[in-house]
């Protein structure tokens, strides 16, 4: 079932544990009410910045994954390197918990609503999953910045072939 809550701040599905999460949360949201959620149960890896919701979203997705769940979501490229307001520590804790399966750096100019460079995060609660090879202790990084075709002066599109290249690398690596 796909369900929609009224607000990220009001986690209306507190007990939901999903097998799959796919999301495109708002990038770098500064008005997310972080000051009201400092003791939230979702912040297992550290308190997210009050001025940027990126790692609140990441932890929200992880919190709602089942023990064998997988999440894929889009964030700004800054999410891979920012050290502002505990973000580096949260990211380190998530990496050390061995939850990151794959990171894909996307080409610029893919989105119509923002020029911010983006990346894909794939998180897996069960990297030993018997359907695939044991990926514990490993993270795949895919640099897809040179893929895509300009469709006008300001926008790029990933072709079906580009998407297949990325997905083939990930699926081969997963085994």
PDB file of C-alpha atoms in Angstrom:
ATOM      1  CA  UNK A   1       0.000   0.000   0.000  1.00  0.00           C
ATOM      2  CA  UNK A   2       1.133   3.519  -0.714  1.00  0.00           C
ATOM      3  CA  UNK A   3      -0.081   5.943   1.912  1.00  0.00           C
ATOM      4  CA  UNK A   4       0.427   9.659   2.334  1.00  0.00           C
ATOM      5  CA  UNK A   5       0.767  11.528   5.616  1.00  0.00           C
ATOM      6  CA  UNK A   6      -0.282  15.120   6.119  1.00  0.00           C
ATOM      7  CA  UNK A   7       3.185  16.089   7.233  1.00  0.00           C
ATOM      8  CA  UNK A   8       6.691  14.775   7.696  1.00  0.00           C
ATOM      9  CA  UNK A   9       6.619  16.296  11.180  1.00  0.00           C
ATOM     10  CA  UNK A  10       3.548  14.258  12.088  1.00  0.00           C
ATOM     11  CA  UNK A  11       4.675  10.708  11.299  1.00  0.00           C
ATOM     12  CA  UNK A  12       1.185   9.278  10.860  1.00  0.00           C
ATOM     13  CA  UNK A  13       2.504   5.804  10.074  1.00  0.00           C
ATOM     14  CA  UNK A  14       4.758   5.315  13.087  1.00  0.00           C
ATOM     15  CA  UNK A  15       4.531   1.511  12.966  1.00  0.00           C
ATOM     16  CA  UNK A  16       4.868   1.142   9.188  1.00  0.00           C
ATOM     17  CA  UNK A  17       7.769  -1.097   8.126  1.00  0.00           C
ATOM     18  CA  UNK A  18       8.082  -1.106   4.339  1.00  0.00           C
ATOM     19  CA  UNK A  19       9.870  -3.566   2.087  1.00  0.00           C
ATOM     20  CA  UNK A  20      10.545  -0.772  -0.409  1.00  0.00           C
ATOM     21  CA  UNK A  21      10.754   3.004  -0.167  1.00  0.00           C
ATOM     22  CA  UNK A  22      11.140   5.215  -3.257  1.00  0.00           C
ATOM     23  CA  UNK A  23      11.263   8.942  -2.654  1.00  0.00           C
ATOM     24  CA  UNK A  24      12.197  12.337  -3.979  1.00  0.00           C
ATOM     25  CA  UNK A  25      12.110  14.506  -0.837  1.00  0.00           C
ATOM     26  CA  UNK A  26      12.482  18.290  -1.063  1.00  0.00           C
ATOM     27  CA  UNK A  27      16.182  19.198  -1.334  1.00  0.00           C
ATOM     28  CA  UNK A  28      17.752  21.144   1.525  1.00  0.00           C
ATOM     29  CA  UNK A  29      14.401  22.055   3.118  1.00  0.00           C
ATOM     30  CA  UNK A  30      15.171  24.659   5.776  1.00  0.00           C
ATOM     31  CA  UNK A  31      11.610  25.136   7.046  1.00  0.00           C
ATOM     32  CA  UNK A  32      10.854  21.590   8.168  1.00  0.00           C
ATOM     33  CA  UNK A  33      10.285  22.170  11.884  1.00  0.00           C
ATOM     34  CA  UNK A  34      13.428  20.422  13.077  1.00  0.00           C
ATOM     35  CA  UNK A  35      13.430  22.395  16.305  1.00  0.00           C
ATOM     36  CA  UNK A  36      10.185  20.606  17.251  1.00  0.00           C
ATOM     37  CA  UNK A  37      11.561  17.100  16.643  1.00  0.00           C
ATOM     38  CA  UNK A  38      14.890  16.976  18.485  1.00  0.00           C
ATOM     39  CA  UNK A  39      13.933  13.877  20.517  1.00  0.00           C
ATOM     40  CA  UNK A  40      12.249  11.977  17.676  1.00  0.00           C
ATOM     41  CA  UNK A  41      12.693   8.189  17.709  1.00  0.00           C
ATOM     42  CA  UNK A  42      13.658   8.263  14.003  1.00  0.00           C
ATOM     43  CA  UNK A  43      16.993   9.977  14.727  1.00  0.00           C
ATOM     44  CA  UNK A  44      18.921   6.794  15.531  1.00  0.00           C
ATOM     45  CA  UNK A  45      22.061   8.049  13.782  1.00  0.00           C
ATOM     46  CA  UNK A  46      22.049  11.593  15.190  1.00  0.00           C
ATOM     47  CA  UNK A  47      19.918  14.718  15.367  1.00  0.00           C
ATOM     48  CA  UNK A  48      19.479  16.252  11.897  1.00  0.00           C
ATOM     49  CA  UNK A  49      20.143  19.900  11.260  1.00  0.00           C
ATOM     50  CA  UNK A  50      17.333  22.230  12.280  1.00  0.00           C
ATOM     51  CA  UNK A  51      18.067  24.172   9.090  1.00  0.00           C
ATOM     52  CA  UNK A  52      18.234  21.308   6.565  1.00  0.00           C
ATOM     53  CA  UNK A  53      15.917  18.271   6.428  1.00  0.00           C
ATOM     54  CA  UNK A  54      18.085  16.053   4.190  1.00  0.00           C
ATOM     55  CA  UNK A  55      19.251  13.751   6.977  1.00  0.00           C
ATOM     56  CA  UNK A  56      15.873  13.842   8.668  1.00  0.00           C
ATOM     57  CA  UNK A  57      14.472  12.358   5.457  1.00  0.00           C
ATOM     58  CA  UNK A  58      17.278   9.772   5.226  1.00  0.00           C
ATOM     59  CA  UNK A  59      16.657   8.640   8.790  1.00  0.00           C
ATOM     60  CA  UNK A  60      12.881   8.703   8.267  1.00  0.00           C
ATOM     61  CA  UNK A  61      13.259   6.290   5.323  1.00  0.00           C
ATOM     62  CA  UNK A  62      15.632   4.003   7.247  1.00  0.00           C
ATOM     63  CA  UNK A  63      13.329   4.005  10.282  1.00  0.00           C
ATOM     64  CA  UNK A  64      10.412   2.798   8.167  1.00  0.00           C
ATOM     65  CA  UNK A  65      12.284  -0.042   6.419  1.00  0.00           C
ATOM     66  CA  UNK A  66      11.474  -3.641   7.295  1.00  0.00           C
ATOM     67  CA  UNK A  67      14.402  -5.869   8.362  1.00  0.00           C
ATOM     68  CA  UNK A  68      14.887  -6.837   4.700  1.00  0.00           C
ATOM     69  CA  UNK A  69      13.766  -3.481   3.252  1.00  0.00           C
ATOM     70  CA  UNK A  70      15.462  -1.403   0.578  1.00  0.00           C
ATOM     71  CA  UNK A  71      15.133   2.329  -0.046  1.00  0.00           C
ATOM     72  CA  UNK A  72      16.075   4.426  -3.038  1.00  0.00           C
ATOM     73  CA  UNK A  73      15.869   8.193  -2.927  1.00  0.00           C
ATOM     74  CA  UNK A  74      17.132  11.372  -4.568  1.00  0.00           C
ATOM     75  CA  UNK A  75      19.077  13.982  -2.603  1.00  0.00           C
ATOM     76  CA  UNK A  76      21.330  16.883  -3.463  1.00  0.00           C
ATOM     77  CA  UNK A  77      24.995  16.027  -4.079  1.00  0.00           C
ATOM     78  CA  UNK A  78      25.799  17.977  -0.934  1.00  0.00           C
ATOM     79  CA  UNK A  79      24.293  15.130   1.087  1.00  0.00           C
ATOM     80  CA  UNK A  80      27.366  13.040   0.227  1.00  0.00           C
ATOM     81  CA  UNK A  81      29.896  15.460   1.710  1.00  0.00           C
ATOM     82  CA  UNK A  82      28.271  18.115   3.902  1.00  0.00           C
ATOM     83  CA  UNK A  83      29.539  18.361   7.460  1.00  0.00           C
ATOM     84  CA  UNK A  84      27.183  21.143   8.545  1.00  0.00           C
ATOM     85  CA  UNK A  85      25.178  20.701  11.737  1.00  0.00           C
ATOM     86  CA  UNK A  86      26.029  17.058  12.469  1.00  0.00           C
ATOM     87  CA  UNK A  87      25.382  15.857   8.881  1.00  0.00           C
ATOM     88  CA  UNK A  88      28.862  14.345   8.536  1.00  0.00           C
ATOM     89  CA  UNK A  89      28.454  12.459  11.809  1.00  0.00           C
ATOM     90  CA  UNK A  90      25.016  11.140  10.810  1.00  0.00           C
ATOM     91  CA  UNK A  91      26.339  10.009   7.418  1.00  0.00           C
ATOM     92  CA  UNK A  92      29.338   8.327   9.116  1.00  0.00           C
ATOM     93  CA  UNK A  93      27.015   6.504  11.518  1.00  0.00           C
ATOM     94  CA  UNK A  94      24.832   5.279   8.648  1.00  0.00           C
ATOM     95  CA  UNK A  95      27.909   4.064   6.729  1.00  0.00           C
ATOM     96  CA  UNK A  96      29.292   2.347   9.833  1.00  0.00           C
ATOM     97  CA  UNK A  97      25.905   0.642  10.327  1.00  0.00           C
ATOM     98  CA  UNK A  98      26.532  -0.814   6.827  1.00  0.00           C
ATOM     99  CA  UNK A  99      23.237   0.429   5.412  1.00  0.00           C
ATOM    100  CA  UNK A 100      24.486   2.181   2.254  1.00  0.00           C
ATOM    101  CA  UNK A 101      24.341  -0.197  -0.701  1.00  0.00           C
ATOM    102  CA  UNK A 102      24.986   2.168  -3.617  1.00  0.00           C
ATOM    103  CA  UNK A 103      25.422   5.861  -4.410  1.00  0.00           C
ATOM    104  CA  UNK A 104      24.907   7.242  -7.918  1.00  0.00           C
ATOM    105  CA  UNK A 105      26.131  10.725  -8.831  1.00  0.00           C
ATOM    106  CA  UNK A 106      23.758  12.029 -11.500  1.00  0.00           C
ATOM    107  CA  UNK A 107      24.440  14.444 -14.362  1.00  0.00           C
ATOM    108  CA  UNK A 108      23.640  18.117 -13.825  1.00  0.00           C
ATOM    109  CA  UNK A 109      20.525  19.729 -15.305  1.00  0.00           C
ATOM    110  CA  UNK A 110      18.169  16.736 -14.926  1.00  0.00           C
ATOM    111  CA  UNK A 111      15.433  18.493 -12.975  1.00  0.00           C
ATOM    112  CA  UNK A 112      13.112  21.246 -14.108  1.00  0.00           C
ATOM    113  CA  UNK A 113      12.463  22.617 -10.621  1.00  0.00           C
ATOM    114  CA  UNK A 114      16.081  22.936  -9.422  1.00  0.00           C
ATOM    115  CA  UNK A 115      19.575  23.321 -10.823  1.00  0.00           C
ATOM    116  CA  UNK A 116      21.070  21.670  -7.715  1.00  0.00           C
ATOM    117  CA  UNK A 117      23.184  18.630  -8.696  1.00  0.00           C
ATOM    118  CA  UNK A 118      21.633  15.415  -7.416  1.00  0.00           C
ATOM    119  CA  UNK A 119      22.530  11.877  -6.450  1.00  0.00           C
ATOM    120  CA  UNK A 120      20.709   8.634  -5.742  1.00  0.00           C
ATOM    121  CA  UNK A 121      21.070   6.792  -2.446  1.00  0.00           C
ATOM    122  CA  UNK A 122      20.247   3.098  -2.186  1.00  0.00           C
ATOM    123  CA  UNK A 123      19.960   1.809   1.364  1.00  0.00           C
ATOM    124  CA  UNK A 124      19.565  -1.851   2.244  1.00  0.00           C
ATOM    125  CA  UNK A 125      18.817  -3.268   5.677  1.00  0.00           C
ATOM    126  CA  UNK A 126      19.875  -6.771   4.588  1.00  0.00           C
ATOM    127  CA  UNK A 127      23.060  -6.739   2.504  1.00  0.00           C
ATOM    128  CA  UNK A 128      23.492 -10.472   3.183  1.00  0.00           C
ATOM    129  CA  UNK A 129      20.091 -11.165   1.586  1.00  0.00           C
ATOM    130  CA  UNK A 130      20.124 -14.712   0.208  1.00  0.00           C
ATOM    131  CA  UNK A 131      18.680 -13.554  -3.138  1.00  0.00           C
ATOM    132  CA  UNK A 132      21.926 -11.688  -3.909  1.00  0.00           C
ATOM    133  CA  UNK A 133      25.610 -11.975  -3.061  1.00  0.00           C
ATOM    134  CA  UNK A 134      26.810 -10.948   0.405  1.00  0.00           C
ATOM    135  CA  UNK A 135      27.524  -7.215   0.106  1.00  0.00           C
ATOM    136  CA  UNK A 136      28.244  -6.542   3.783  1.00  0.00           C
ATOM    137  CA  UNK A 137      31.107  -4.102   4.237  1.00  0.00           C
ATOM    138  CA  UNK A 138      30.877  -2.857   0.628  1.00  0.00           C
ATOM    139  CA  UNK A 139      29.390   0.232  -1.018  1.00  0.00           C
ATOM    140  CA  UNK A 140      29.098   0.702  -4.778  1.00  0.00           C
ATOM    141  CA  UNK A 141      29.724   4.206  -6.149  1.00  0.00           C
ATOM    142  CA  UNK A 142      28.552   4.949  -9.697  1.00  0.00           C
ATOM    143  CA  UNK A 143      29.643   8.156 -11.416  1.00  0.00           C
ATOM    144  CA  UNK A 144      26.961   8.889 -14.015  1.00  0.00           C
ATOM    145  CA  UNK A 145      27.811  12.580 -14.440  1.00  0.00           C
ATOM    146  CA  UNK A 146      28.808  12.175 -18.091  1.00  0.00           C
ATOM    147  CA  UNK A 147      25.619  10.377 -19.103  1.00  0.00           C
ATOM    148  CA  UNK A 148      22.512  12.054 -20.486  1.00  0.00           C
ATOM    149  CA  UNK A 149      21.580  14.079 -23.531  1.00  0.00           C
ATOM    150  CA  UNK A 150      20.761  17.785 -23.671  1.00  0.00           C
ATOM    151  CA  UNK A 151      17.118  18.261 -24.673  1.00  0.00           C
ATOM    152  CA  UNK A 152      17.237  22.046 -24.610  1.00  0.00           C
ATOM    153  CA  UNK A 153      19.694  24.734 -23.461  1.00  0.00           C
ATOM    154  CA  UNK A 154      19.021  24.111 -19.757  1.00  0.00           C
ATOM    155  CA  UNK A 155      17.878  20.502 -19.395  1.00  0.00           C
ATOM    156  CA  UNK A 156      19.364  17.074 -19.803  1.00  0.00           C
ATOM    157  CA  UNK A 157      17.553  13.749 -20.073  1.00  0.00           C
ATOM    158  CA  UNK A 158      18.798  10.283 -19.206  1.00  0.00           C
ATOM    159  CA  UNK A 159      18.105   8.036 -22.171  1.00  0.00           C
ATOM    160  CA  UNK A 160      16.806   4.483 -21.788  1.00  0.00           C
ATOM    161  CA  UNK A 161      20.334   3.314 -22.606  1.00  0.00           C
ATOM    162  CA  UNK A 162      21.792   5.525 -19.862  1.00  0.00           C
ATOM    163  CA  UNK A 163      19.351   4.168 -17.300  1.00  0.00           C
ATOM    164  CA  UNK A 164      20.121   0.606 -18.426  1.00  0.00           C
ATOM    165  CA  UNK A 165      23.880   1.228 -18.020  1.00  0.00           C
ATOM    166  CA  UNK A 166      23.391   2.416 -14.448  1.00  0.00           C
ATOM    167  CA  UNK A 167      20.946  -0.327 -13.491  1.00  0.00           C
ATOM    168  CA  UNK A 168      23.078  -3.054 -15.133  1.00  0.00           C
ATOM    169  CA  UNK A 169      26.137  -2.010 -13.116  1.00  0.00           C
ATOM    170  CA  UNK A 170      24.113  -2.078  -9.897  1.00  0.00           C
ATOM    171  CA  UNK A 171      22.418  -5.405 -10.625  1.00  0.00           C
ATOM    172  CA  UNK A 172      25.645  -7.102 -11.713  1.00  0.00           C
ATOM    173  CA  UNK A 173      27.380  -5.816  -8.583  1.00  0.00           C
ATOM    174  CA  UNK A 174      24.559  -7.063  -6.342  1.00  0.00           C
ATOM    175  CA  UNK A 175      24.990 -10.474  -7.918  1.00  0.00           C
TER     176      UNK A 175
END
